[in-house]
Coordinates of C-alpha atoms in Angstrom, one line a residue:
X1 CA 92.2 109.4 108.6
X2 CA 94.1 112.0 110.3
X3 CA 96.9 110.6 112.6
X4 CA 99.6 112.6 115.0
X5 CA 103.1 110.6 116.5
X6 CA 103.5 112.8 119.6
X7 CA 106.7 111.2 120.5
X8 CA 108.3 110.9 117.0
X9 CA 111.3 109.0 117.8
X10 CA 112.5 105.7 117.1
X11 CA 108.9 104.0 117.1
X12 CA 107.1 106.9 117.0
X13 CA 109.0 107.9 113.5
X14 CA 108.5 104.4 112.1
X15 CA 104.8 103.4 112.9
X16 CA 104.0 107.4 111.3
X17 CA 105.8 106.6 108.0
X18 CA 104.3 103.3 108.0
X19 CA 100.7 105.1 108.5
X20 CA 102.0 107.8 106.0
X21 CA 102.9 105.0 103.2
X22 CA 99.4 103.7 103.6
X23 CA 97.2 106.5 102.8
X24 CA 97.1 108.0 106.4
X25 CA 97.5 112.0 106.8
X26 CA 100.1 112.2 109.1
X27 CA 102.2 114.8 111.4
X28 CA 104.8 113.6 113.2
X29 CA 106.0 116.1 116.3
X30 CA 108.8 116.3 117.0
X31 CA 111.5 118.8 118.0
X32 CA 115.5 119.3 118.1
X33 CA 118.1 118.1 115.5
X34 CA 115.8 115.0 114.8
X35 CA 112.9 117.1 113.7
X36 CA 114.2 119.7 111.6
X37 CA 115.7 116.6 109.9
X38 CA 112.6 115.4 108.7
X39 CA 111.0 118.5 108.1
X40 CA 113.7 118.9 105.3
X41 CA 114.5 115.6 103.9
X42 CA 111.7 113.5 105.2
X43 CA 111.6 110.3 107.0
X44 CA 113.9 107.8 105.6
X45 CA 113.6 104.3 107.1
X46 CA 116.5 101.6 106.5
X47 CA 114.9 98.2 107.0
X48 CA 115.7 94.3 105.9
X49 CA 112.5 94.5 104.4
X50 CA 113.4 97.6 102.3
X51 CA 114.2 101.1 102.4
X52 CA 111.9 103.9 101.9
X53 CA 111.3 107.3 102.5
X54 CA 108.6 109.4 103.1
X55 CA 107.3 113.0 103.8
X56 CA 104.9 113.6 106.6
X57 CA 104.1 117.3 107.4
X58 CA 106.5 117.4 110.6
X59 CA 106.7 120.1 112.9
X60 CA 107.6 121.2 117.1
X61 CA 103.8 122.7 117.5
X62 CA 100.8 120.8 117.9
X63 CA 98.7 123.7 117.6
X64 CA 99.4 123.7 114.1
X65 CA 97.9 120.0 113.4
X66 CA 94.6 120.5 115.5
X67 CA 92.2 117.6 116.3
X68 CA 92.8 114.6 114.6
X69 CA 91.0 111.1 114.7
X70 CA 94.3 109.2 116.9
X71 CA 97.2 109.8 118.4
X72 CA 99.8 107.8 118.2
X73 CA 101.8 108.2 121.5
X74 CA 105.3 107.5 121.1
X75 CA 106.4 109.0 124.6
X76 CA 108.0 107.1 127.4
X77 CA 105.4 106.5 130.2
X78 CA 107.2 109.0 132.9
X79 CA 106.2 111.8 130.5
X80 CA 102.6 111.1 130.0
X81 CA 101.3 113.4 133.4
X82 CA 103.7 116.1 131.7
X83 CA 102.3 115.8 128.2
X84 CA 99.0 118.0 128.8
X85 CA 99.9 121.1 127.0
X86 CA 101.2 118.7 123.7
X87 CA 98.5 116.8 123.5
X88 CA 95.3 119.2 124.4
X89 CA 95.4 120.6 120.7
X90 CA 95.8 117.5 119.0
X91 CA 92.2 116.6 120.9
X92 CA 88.2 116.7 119.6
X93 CA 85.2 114.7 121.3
X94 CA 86.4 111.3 119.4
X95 CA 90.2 111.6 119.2
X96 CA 91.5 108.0 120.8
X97 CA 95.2 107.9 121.9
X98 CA 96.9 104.5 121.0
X99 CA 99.2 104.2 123.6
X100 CA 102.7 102.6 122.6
X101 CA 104.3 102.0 125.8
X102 CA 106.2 99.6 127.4
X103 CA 105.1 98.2 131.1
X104 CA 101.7 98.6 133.0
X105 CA 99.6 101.4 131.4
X106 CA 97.5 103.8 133.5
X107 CA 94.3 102.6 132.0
X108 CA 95.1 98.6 133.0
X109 CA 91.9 97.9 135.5
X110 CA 89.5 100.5 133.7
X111 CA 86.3 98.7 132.2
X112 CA 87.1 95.3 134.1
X113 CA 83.5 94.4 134.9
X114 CA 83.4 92.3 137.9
X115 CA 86.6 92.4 138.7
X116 CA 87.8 92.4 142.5
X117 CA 89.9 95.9 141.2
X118 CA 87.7 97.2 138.7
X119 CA 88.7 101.0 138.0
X120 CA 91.4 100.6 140.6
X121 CA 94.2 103.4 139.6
X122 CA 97.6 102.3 140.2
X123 CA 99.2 104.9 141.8
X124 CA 102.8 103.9 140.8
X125 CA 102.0 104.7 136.8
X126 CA 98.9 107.1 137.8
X127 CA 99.6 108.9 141.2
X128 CA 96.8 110.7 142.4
X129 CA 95.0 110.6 138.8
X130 CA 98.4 113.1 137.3
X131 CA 98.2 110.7 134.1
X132 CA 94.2 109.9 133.5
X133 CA 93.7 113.7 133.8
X134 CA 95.3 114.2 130.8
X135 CA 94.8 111.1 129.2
X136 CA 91.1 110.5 129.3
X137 CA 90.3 106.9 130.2
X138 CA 87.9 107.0 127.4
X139 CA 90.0 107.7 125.0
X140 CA 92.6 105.3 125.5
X141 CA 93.2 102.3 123.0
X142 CA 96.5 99.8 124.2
X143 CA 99.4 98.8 122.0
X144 CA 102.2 96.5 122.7
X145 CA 105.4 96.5 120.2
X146 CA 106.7 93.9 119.3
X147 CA 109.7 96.4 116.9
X148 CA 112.9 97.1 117.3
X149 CA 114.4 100.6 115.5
X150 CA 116.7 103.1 116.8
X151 CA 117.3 106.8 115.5
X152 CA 120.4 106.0 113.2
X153 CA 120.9 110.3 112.6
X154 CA 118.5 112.6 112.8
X155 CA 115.8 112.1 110.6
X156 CA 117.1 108.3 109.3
X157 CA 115.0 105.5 111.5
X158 CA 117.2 101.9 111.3
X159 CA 114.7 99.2 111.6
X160 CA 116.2 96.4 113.2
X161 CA 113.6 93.4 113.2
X162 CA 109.6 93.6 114.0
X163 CA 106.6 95.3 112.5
X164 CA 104.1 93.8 115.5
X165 CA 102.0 96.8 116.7
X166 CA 99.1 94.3 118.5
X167 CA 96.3 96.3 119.5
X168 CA 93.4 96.3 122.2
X169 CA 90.3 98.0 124.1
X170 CA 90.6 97.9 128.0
X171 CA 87.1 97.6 128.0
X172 CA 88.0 93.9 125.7
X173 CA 85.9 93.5 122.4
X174 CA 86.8 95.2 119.0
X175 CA 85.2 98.6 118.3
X176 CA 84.8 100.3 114.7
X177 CA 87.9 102.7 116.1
X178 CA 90.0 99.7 117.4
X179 CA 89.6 97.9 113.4
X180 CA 90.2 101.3 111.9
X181 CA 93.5 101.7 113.3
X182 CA 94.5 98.7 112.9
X183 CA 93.5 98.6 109.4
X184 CA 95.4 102.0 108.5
X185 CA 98.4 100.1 110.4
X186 CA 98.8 97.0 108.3
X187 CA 97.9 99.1 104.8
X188 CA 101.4 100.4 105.5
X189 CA 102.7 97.6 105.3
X190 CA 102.9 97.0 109.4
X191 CA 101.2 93.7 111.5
X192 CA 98.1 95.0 113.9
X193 CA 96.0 92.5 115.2
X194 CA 93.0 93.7 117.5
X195 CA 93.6 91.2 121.0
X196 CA 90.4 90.4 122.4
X197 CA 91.7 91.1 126.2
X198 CA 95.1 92.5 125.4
X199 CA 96.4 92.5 128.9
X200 CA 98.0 88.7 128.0
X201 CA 100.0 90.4 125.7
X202 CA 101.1 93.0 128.0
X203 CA 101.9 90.5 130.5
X204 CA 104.1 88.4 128.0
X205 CA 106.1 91.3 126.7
X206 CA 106.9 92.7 130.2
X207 CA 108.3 89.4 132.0
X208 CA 110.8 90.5 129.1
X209 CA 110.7 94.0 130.0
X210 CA 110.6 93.4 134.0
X211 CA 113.7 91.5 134.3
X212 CA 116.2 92.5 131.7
X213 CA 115.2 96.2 131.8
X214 CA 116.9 97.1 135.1
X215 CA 119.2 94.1 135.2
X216 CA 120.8 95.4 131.9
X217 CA 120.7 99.3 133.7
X218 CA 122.3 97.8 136.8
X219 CA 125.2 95.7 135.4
X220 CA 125.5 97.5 131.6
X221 CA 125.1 94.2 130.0
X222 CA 123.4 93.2 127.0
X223 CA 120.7 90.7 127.2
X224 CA 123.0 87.8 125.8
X225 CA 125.3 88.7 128.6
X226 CA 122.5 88.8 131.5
X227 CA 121.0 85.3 129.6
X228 CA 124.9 83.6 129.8
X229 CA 125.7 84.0 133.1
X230 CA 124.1 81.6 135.1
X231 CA 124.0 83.7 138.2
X232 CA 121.7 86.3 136.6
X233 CA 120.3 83.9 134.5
X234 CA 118.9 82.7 137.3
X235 CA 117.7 85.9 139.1
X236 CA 116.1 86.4 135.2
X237 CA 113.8 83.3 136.0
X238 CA 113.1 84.1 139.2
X239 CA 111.7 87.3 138.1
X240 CA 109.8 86.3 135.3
X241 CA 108.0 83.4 137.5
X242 CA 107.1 85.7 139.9
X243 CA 105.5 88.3 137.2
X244 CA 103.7 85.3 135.4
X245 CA 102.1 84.7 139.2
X246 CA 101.2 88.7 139.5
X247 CA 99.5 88.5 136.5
X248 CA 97.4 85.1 137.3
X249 CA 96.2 86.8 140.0
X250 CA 95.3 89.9 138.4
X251 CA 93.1 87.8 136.0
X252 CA 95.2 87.3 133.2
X253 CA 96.6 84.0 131.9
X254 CA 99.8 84.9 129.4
X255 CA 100.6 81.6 127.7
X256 CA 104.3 81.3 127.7
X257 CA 107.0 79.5 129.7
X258 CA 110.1 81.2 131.7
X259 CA 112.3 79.2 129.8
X260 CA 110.8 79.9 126.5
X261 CA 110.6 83.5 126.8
X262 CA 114.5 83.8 128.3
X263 CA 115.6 82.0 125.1
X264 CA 114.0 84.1 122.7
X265 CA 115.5 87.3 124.4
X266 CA 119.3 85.2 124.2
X267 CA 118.2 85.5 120.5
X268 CA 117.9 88.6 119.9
X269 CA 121.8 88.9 120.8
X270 CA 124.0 91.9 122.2
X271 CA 121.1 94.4 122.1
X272 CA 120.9 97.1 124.2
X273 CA 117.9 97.1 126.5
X274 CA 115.7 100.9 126.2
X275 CA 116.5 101.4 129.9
X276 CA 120.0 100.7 129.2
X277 CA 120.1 103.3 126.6
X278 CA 118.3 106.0 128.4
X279 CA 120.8 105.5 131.0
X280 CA 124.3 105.7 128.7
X281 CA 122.3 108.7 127.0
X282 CA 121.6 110.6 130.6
X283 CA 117.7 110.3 130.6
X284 CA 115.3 109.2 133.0
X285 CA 114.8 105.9 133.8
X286 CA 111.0 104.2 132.5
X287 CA 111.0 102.4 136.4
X288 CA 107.8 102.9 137.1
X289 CA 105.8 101.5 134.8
X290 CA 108.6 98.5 133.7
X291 CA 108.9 97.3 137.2
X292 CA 107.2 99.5 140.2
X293 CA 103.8 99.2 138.6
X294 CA 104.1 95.1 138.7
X295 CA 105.8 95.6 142.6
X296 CA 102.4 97.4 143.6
X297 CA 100.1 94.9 141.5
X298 CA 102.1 92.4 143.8
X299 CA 100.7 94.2 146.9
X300 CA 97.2 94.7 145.7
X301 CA 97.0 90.8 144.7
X302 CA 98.8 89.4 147.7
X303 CA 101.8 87.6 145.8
X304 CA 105.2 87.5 147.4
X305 CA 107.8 89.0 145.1
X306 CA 111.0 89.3 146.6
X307 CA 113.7 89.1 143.6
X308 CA 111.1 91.9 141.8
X309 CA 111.3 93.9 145.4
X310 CA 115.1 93.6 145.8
X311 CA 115.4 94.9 142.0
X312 CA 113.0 97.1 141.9
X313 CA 115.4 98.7 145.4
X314 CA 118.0 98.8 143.3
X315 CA 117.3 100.2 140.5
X316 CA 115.0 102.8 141.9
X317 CA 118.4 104.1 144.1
X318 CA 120.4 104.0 140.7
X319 CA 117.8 106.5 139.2
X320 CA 117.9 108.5 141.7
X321 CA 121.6 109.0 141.5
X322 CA 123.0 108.1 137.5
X323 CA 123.1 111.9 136.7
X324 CA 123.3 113.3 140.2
X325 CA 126.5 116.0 140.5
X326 CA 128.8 114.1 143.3
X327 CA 129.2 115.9 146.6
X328 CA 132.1 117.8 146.2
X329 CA 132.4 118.2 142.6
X330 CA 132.3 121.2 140.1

């Protein structure tokens, strides 16, 4: 199996050395200080469950890998539409993308038979087709993960807790591409089950991702902090219960409570939400599809969303202006 991370950061560097460690050919892409790191010295993952190191080929050009049988997609959503001239060489007739991403993917109502939205783009993570352009809707495999790593220096990957990488077909089902994947996954020692319909699994990761996302950009607090005050706390729930009734009414049925979910985030302690992060570290914000995707699946269904409305106004305005020059300055 030939595999290529485009995207080779924190997840992107760990599922590939996972893949690698199993038997997978691997190429990780990736560019800058990170990169030539691992070119050199490899990838060397620190983890509670025990430290390794590996040596994928590694390099800034995909032309040089070619076609391979997946890619593993370790981008943040707002650079999908952008990613054509990466990802064109890296594609034959059969290569799938597994998609790694957080929030509502482009592909999320293709292959819904007899559904009220079947094939319905939504615009916010798709606008005018930008994204299934270069992402062929046939190509696309889902992934939700359930990991937590972060780039410790260039080239070392600290894994923090996690090795879920759940798996799925938009179309539903398990296909011979979907298994093989997954199996090349767990023989490196990750967890890849094949969902059935894995948009329940979407849905119960991004009540998570929904609330304490922007929350955590907006007020710079962990998610221990956002889960202790009783004020936010508060706005958390409201949040999640009104995601839980998007998704009901977009078909799916996650099966977990508010309360339930809300404690396990207070467990993970003072982390740092990904949007948080991005925004201490300058980049662009992953609003779209974390929170303005589920705003516009609100309108499409008909459910009344106001604390998702009122956030999602907020922290739209603070990405438009967290690395904007001030008027007046130099």
């Amino acid at each position: 199996m030939k595999v290529a991370v485009l995207g080779a950061g924190a997840i992107g560097a760990y599922a590939g050395a996972a893949l690698h460690r199993g038997g997978a050919e691997v190429h990780l892409i990736a560019r800058r200080a990170h990169g030539e790191a691992m070119r050199a010295h490899g990838v060397r993952v620190l983890s509670p469950r025990g430290n390794f190191t590996v040596r994928p080929h590694v390099t800034d050009d995909p032309a040089q890998v070619g076609p391979v049988d997946f890619v593993f997609l370790g981008l943040k959503a707002n650079s999908y539409a952008s990613c054509g001239p990466l990802i064109a060489p890296l594609l034959g007739e059969d290569t799938a993308i597994v998609a790694a991403q957080n929030g509502i993917p482009w592909w999320y109502f293709h292959g819904l038979t007899g559904h009220p939205l079947e094939n319905r783009r939504i615009e916010t993570v798709d606008p005018g087709g930008a994204v299934s352009e270069v992402l062929e809707l046939r190509r696309a495999i889902g992934c939700v993960v359930y990991c937590s790593t972060v780039i410790e220096e260039p080239g070392v990957i600290r894994h923090l807790e996690g090795t879920r990488f759940a798996l799925g077909e938009p179309k539903g089902g398990v296909t011979s591409r979907c298994a093989a994947i997954a199996d090349a996954m767990i023989a490196g020692g990750l967890k890849a089950p094949v969902e059935l319909d894995l948009r329940d699994e979407i849905w119960v990761k991004l009540m998570g991702n929904v609330a304490f996302n922007p929350l955590s950009a907006l007020t710079r607090a962990t998610m221990v902090q956002i889960c202790e005050h009783p004020d936010t706390r508060e706005l958390v729930a409201a949040m999640m219960n009104e995601t839980l009734a998007i998704a009901r009414a977009a078909g799916s049925d996650p099966q977990v409570s508010v309360e339930k979910r809300i404690n396990g985030a207070w467990r993970v302690g003072h982390h740092k939400t990904s949007m948080l992060q991005d925004l201490e570290a300058g980049k662009p914000l992953e609003i779209d599809a974390i929170i303005g995707a589920v705003v516009e699946l609100a309108e499409l269904t008909g459910v009344p969303a106001p604390a998702l409305r009122h956030v999602h106004a907020a922290i739209g305005l603070l990405g438009q202006t967290a690395n904007a020059v001030p008027v007046g300055a130099h």
